[in-house]
Amino acid sequence: MTTGQPIEVLLVEDDPGDELITREAFEDNKIRNNLHVVRDGLEALDFVYQRGVHAGAPRPDLILLDLNLPKYDGRQVLEKIKGDPDLRAIPVVVLTTSSAEEDILRSYKLFANAYVTKPVDLDRFMTVIRQIDEFFVTVVRLPGRVGATGGENPTA
C-alpha cells in the first residue's frame, strides 16, 4: 500500500562509516526515498522543529535514530519527539550498536516504534536497511500519506 512517492527519511547518525553504509544501502537497494542526515541530537531537534539552518527542512516520514550521539543523546531526542503532540506520530526506529537490555526497554518505554541493533557485517547491515525501508514504505501506512483508498485526511 504505497503511494509510489518517496518518503522523507531522517538519519540521525554521528558515525561517518555508518552514514556511508546507510547511503550505500539506499543506493544499492534502489531506494528512492529522500535521505537527510544530521550528526547529533541538537541538529536532529533543529531538523524536526525546522529551525536554524533546517528552517526549510521537510517533515520526516521516518526517523532512523542512533542512541549514542553528541550534544543530546538519542534517548533525549526520542523523548522530545514522542513527547510532542505534533511529532509523536512520526515513526522512530532506534538503529544502534547497543544490544543492552536496558537500552531496549528504555527505548520502548519512550515509545520507539522499533529497536534494531546494527549488524557488524556490511552485507547484513545493508539488508537490515532495506528491510526497514520495505516495511515502512510498502507495509505500513504512514501518517499524513494518501493511502490506497484515496485522499482521506487522517486527522479529520
Short mmCIF file of N, CA and C in Angstrom, two decimals, residues 63-140:
data_model
loop_
_atom_site.label_atom_id
_atom_site.label_comp_id
_atom_site.label_asym_id
_atom_site.label_seq_id
_atom_site.Cartn_x
_atom_site.Cartn_y
_atom_site.Cartn_z
N ILE A 63 12.18 8.30 11.04
CA ILE A 63 13.45 8.70 11.64
C ILE A 63 14.22 7.44 12.03
N LEU A 64 15.47 7.36 11.58
CA LEU A 64 16.39 6.31 11.99
C LEU A 64 17.34 6.97 12.98
N LEU A 65 17.28 6.53 14.24
CA LEU A 65 17.93 7.25 15.33
C LEU A 65 18.97 6.40 16.05
N ASP A 66 20.21 6.87 16.05
CA ASP A 66 21.25 6.25 16.85
C ASP A 66 21.05 6.71 18.30
N LEU A 67 21.45 5.89 19.26
CA LEU A 67 21.31 6.27 20.66
C LEU A 67 22.48 7.09 21.16
N ASN A 68 23.67 6.74 20.74
CA ASN A 68 24.88 7.35 21.28
C ASN A 68 25.30 8.50 20.38
N LEU A 69 24.84 9.70 20.77
CA LEU A 69 25.07 10.90 19.97
C LEU A 69 25.67 12.01 20.82
N PRO A 70 26.41 12.93 20.20
CA PRO A 70 26.86 14.11 20.94
C PRO A 70 25.72 15.11 21.15
N LYS A 71 25.94 16.02 22.06
CA LYS A 71 25.03 17.11 22.43
C LYS A 71 23.80 16.60 23.16
N TYR A 72 22.82 16.05 22.46
CA TYR A 72 21.71 15.33 23.09
C TYR A 72 21.83 13.90 22.63
N ASP A 73 21.70 12.95 23.55
CA ASP A 73 21.78 11.56 23.09
C ASP A 73 20.44 11.15 22.49
N GLY A 74 20.44 9.99 21.84
CA GLY A 74 19.24 9.53 21.14
C GLY A 74 18.04 9.35 22.05
N ARG A 75 18.28 8.98 23.31
CA ARG A 75 17.18 8.81 24.25
C ARG A 75 16.48 10.15 24.50
N GLN A 76 17.28 11.21 24.64
CA GLN A 76 16.71 12.54 24.85
C GLN A 76 15.94 13.02 23.62
N VAL A 77 16.49 12.73 22.45
CA VAL A 77 15.82 13.10 21.20
C VAL A 77 14.50 12.34 21.08
N LEU A 78 14.54 11.05 21.34
CA LEU A 78 13.34 10.21 21.29
C LEU A 78 12.28 10.72 22.26
N GLU A 79 12.68 11.02 23.46
CA GLU A 79 11.75 11.53 24.48
C GLU A 79 11.11 12.84 24.03
N LYS A 80 11.90 13.72 23.45
CA LYS A 80 11.39 15.01 22.99
C LYS A 80 10.39 14.82 21.84
N ILE A 81 10.75 13.99 20.86
CA ILE A 81 9.87 13.77 19.70
C ILE A 81 8.57 13.11 20.13
N LYS A 82 8.65 12.05 20.92
CA LYS A 82 7.45 11.32 21.31
C LYS A 82 6.63 12.06 22.36
N GLY A 83 7.24 13.07 22.99
CA GLY A 83 6.51 13.89 23.96
C GLY A 83 5.80 15.08 23.33
N ASP A 84 6.02 15.30 22.05
CA ASP A 84 5.44 16.43 21.35
C ASP A 84 4.25 15.96 20.51
N PRO A 85 3.04 16.45 20.79
CA PRO A 85 1.86 16.01 20.05
C PRO A 85 1.96 16.23 18.54
N ASP A 86 2.74 17.21 18.10
CA ASP A 86 2.88 17.47 16.67
C ASP A 86 3.87 16.52 15.99
N LEU A 87 4.72 15.85 16.77
CA LEU A 87 5.76 15.00 16.20
C LEU A 87 5.61 13.52 16.54
N ARG A 88 4.85 13.20 17.57
CA ARG A 88 4.85 11.82 18.09
C ARG A 88 4.37 10.76 17.10
N ALA A 89 3.64 11.16 16.07
CA ALA A 89 3.16 10.18 15.08
C ALA A 89 4.25 9.76 14.10
N ILE A 90 5.38 10.48 14.08
CA ILE A 90 6.48 10.10 13.18
C ILE A 90 7.10 8.82 13.71
N PRO A 91 7.16 7.77 12.90
CA PRO A 91 7.80 6.53 13.36
C PRO A 91 9.30 6.74 13.58
N VAL A 92 9.77 6.25 14.71
CA VAL A 92 11.20 6.34 15.04
C VAL A 92 11.73 4.92 15.23
N VAL A 93 12.73 4.58 14.42
CA VAL A 93 13.41 3.30 14.55
C VAL A 93 14.76 3.59 15.19
N VAL A 94 14.96 3.04 16.38
CA VAL A 94 16.27 3.15 17.02
C VAL A 94 17.18 2.17 16.29
N LEU A 95 18.26 2.70 15.73
CA LEU A 95 19.22 1.91 14.96
C LEU A 95 20.58 2.16 15.60
N THR A 96 21.03 1.21 16.42
CA THR A 96 22.18 1.46 17.27
C THR A 96 23.03 0.21 17.43
N THR A 97 24.25 0.39 17.92
CA THR A 97 25.13 -0.75 18.18
C THR A 97 24.79 -1.43 19.50
N SER A 98 24.07 -0.76 20.36
CA SER A 98 23.78 -1.31 21.69
C SER A 98 22.76 -2.44 21.63
N SER A 99 23.10 -3.54 22.27
CA SER A 99 22.13 -4.62 22.43
C SER A 99 21.79 -4.79 23.91
N ALA A 100 22.12 -3.78 24.70
CA ALA A 100 21.86 -3.82 26.15
C ALA A 100 20.35 -3.81 26.41
N GLU A 101 19.92 -4.71 27.25
CA GLU A 101 18.50 -4.84 27.58
C GLU A 101 17.92 -3.53 28.12
N GLU A 102 18.70 -2.80 28.93
CA GLU A 102 18.19 -1.54 29.49
C GLU A 102 17.96 -0.50 28.40
N ASP A 103 18.81 -0.49 27.35
CA ASP A 103 18.59 0.44 26.24
C ASP A 103 17.34 0.06 25.45
N ILE A 104 17.14 -1.23 25.25
CA ILE A 104 15.96 -1.70 24.53
C ILE A 104 14.69 -1.33 25.29
N LEU A 105 14.66 -1.66 26.58
CA LEU A 105 13.48 -1.36 27.40
C LEU A 105 13.21 0.14 27.46
N ARG A 106 14.25 0.92 27.69
CA ARG A 106 14.06 2.36 27.81
C ARG A 106 13.55 2.96 26.50
N SER A 107 14.09 2.48 25.38
CA SER A 107 13.65 2.99 24.08
C SER A 107 12.16 2.72 23.87
N TYR A 108 11.73 1.52 24.18
CA TYR A 108 10.30 1.21 24.02
C TYR A 108 9.45 1.97 25.03
N LYS A 109 9.95 2.18 26.23
CA LYS A 109 9.21 2.98 27.21
C LYS A 109 9.07 4.43 26.75
N LEU A 110 10.03 4.88 25.92
CA LEU A 110 9.95 6.22 25.34
C LEU A 110 9.20 6.22 24.01
N PHE A 111 8.56 5.09 23.69
CA PHE A 111 7.68 4.93 22.54
C PHE A 111 8.40 4.83 21.19
N ALA A 112 9.60 4.25 21.18
CA ALA A 112 10.23 3.94 19.90
C ALA A 112 9.32 2.97 19.16
N ASN A 113 9.26 3.08 17.85
CA ASN A 113 8.43 2.18 17.05
C ASN A 113 9.12 0.85 16.77
N ALA A 114 10.45 0.86 16.82
CA ALA A 114 11.22 -0.38 16.64
C ALA A 114 12.62 -0.14 17.17
N TYR A 115 13.27 -1.23 17.55
CA TYR A 115 14.65 -1.18 18.04
C TYR A 115 15.45 -2.19 17.24
N VAL A 116 16.47 -1.72 16.53
CA VAL A 116 17.28 -2.58 15.68
C VAL A 116 18.74 -2.41 16.06
N THR A 117 19.39 -3.52 16.36
CA THR A 117 20.83 -3.48 16.63
C THR A 117 21.56 -3.56 15.30
N LYS A 118 22.47 -2.61 15.09
CA LYS A 118 23.22 -2.56 13.83
C LYS A 118 24.08 -3.80 13.69
N PRO A 119 23.93 -4.51 12.59
CA PRO A 119 24.83 -5.64 12.35
C PRO A 119 26.24 -5.15 12.04
N VAL A 120 27.25 -5.91 12.45
CA VAL A 120 28.62 -5.55 12.17
C VAL A 120 28.97 -5.87 10.72
N ASP A 121 28.40 -6.94 10.20
CA ASP A 121 28.65 -7.38 8.83
C ASP A 121 28.02 -6.40 7.83
N LEU A 122 28.80 -5.94 6.86
CA LEU A 122 28.34 -4.95 5.87
C LEU A 122 27.11 -5.42 5.10
N ASP A 123 27.15 -6.66 4.59
CA ASP A 123 26.01 -7.16 3.81
C ASP A 123 24.76 -7.24 4.66
N ARG A 124 24.91 -7.70 5.89
CA ARG A 124 23.75 -7.81 6.80
C ARG A 124 23.19 -6.43 7.13
N PHE A 125 24.09 -5.44 7.35
CA PHE A 125 23.67 -4.08 7.64
C PHE A 125 22.84 -3.54 6.48
N MET A 126 23.31 -3.75 5.27
CA MET A 126 22.59 -3.27 4.09
C MET A 126 21.23 -3.96 3.97
N THR A 127 21.18 -5.23 4.30
CA THR A 127 19.91 -5.97 4.27
C THR A 127 18.94 -5.40 5.29
N VAL A 128 19.44 -5.08 6.48
CA VAL A 128 18.58 -4.51 7.53
C VAL A 128 18.00 -3.17 7.09
N ILE A 129 18.82 -2.31 6.49
CA ILE A 129 18.33 -1.02 6.00
C ILE A 129 17.24 -1.23 4.95
N ARG A 130 17.45 -2.17 4.03
CA ARG A 130 16.46 -2.47 3.00
C ARG A 130 15.16 -2.96 3.64
N GLN A 131 15.27 -3.83 4.66
CA GLN A 131 14.07 -4.36 5.31
C GLN A 131 13.31 -3.28 6.06
N ILE A 132 14.02 -2.38 6.71
CA ILE A 132 13.35 -1.26 7.39
C ILE A 132 12.60 -0.42 6.36
N ASP A 133 13.27 -0.11 5.26
CA ASP A 133 12.63 0.69 4.22
C ASP A 133 11.41 -0.02 3.65
N GLU A 134 11.56 -1.29 3.32
CA GLU A 134 10.43 -2.04 2.75
C GLU A 134 9.25 -2.05 3.71
N PHE A 135 9.52 -2.27 4.98
CA PHE A 135 8.44 -2.33 5.95
C PHE A 135 7.70 -0.99 6.05
N PHE A 136 8.47 0.10 6.19
CA PHE A 136 7.82 1.39 6.40
C PHE A 136 7.29 2.02 5.12
N VAL A 137 7.70 1.52 3.95
CA VAL A 137 7.20 2.08 2.70
C VAL A 137 6.12 1.22 2.08
N THR A 138 6.27 -0.10 2.12
CA THR A 138 5.32 -0.96 1.43
C THR A 138 4.30 -1.63 2.34
N VAL A 139 4.60 -1.79 3.62
CA VAL A 139 3.69 -2.49 4.52
C VAL A 139 2.88 -1.52 5.37
N VAL A 140 3.56 -0.56 5.97
CA VAL A 140 2.95 0.35 6.92
C VAL A 140 2.36 1.56 6.20
#
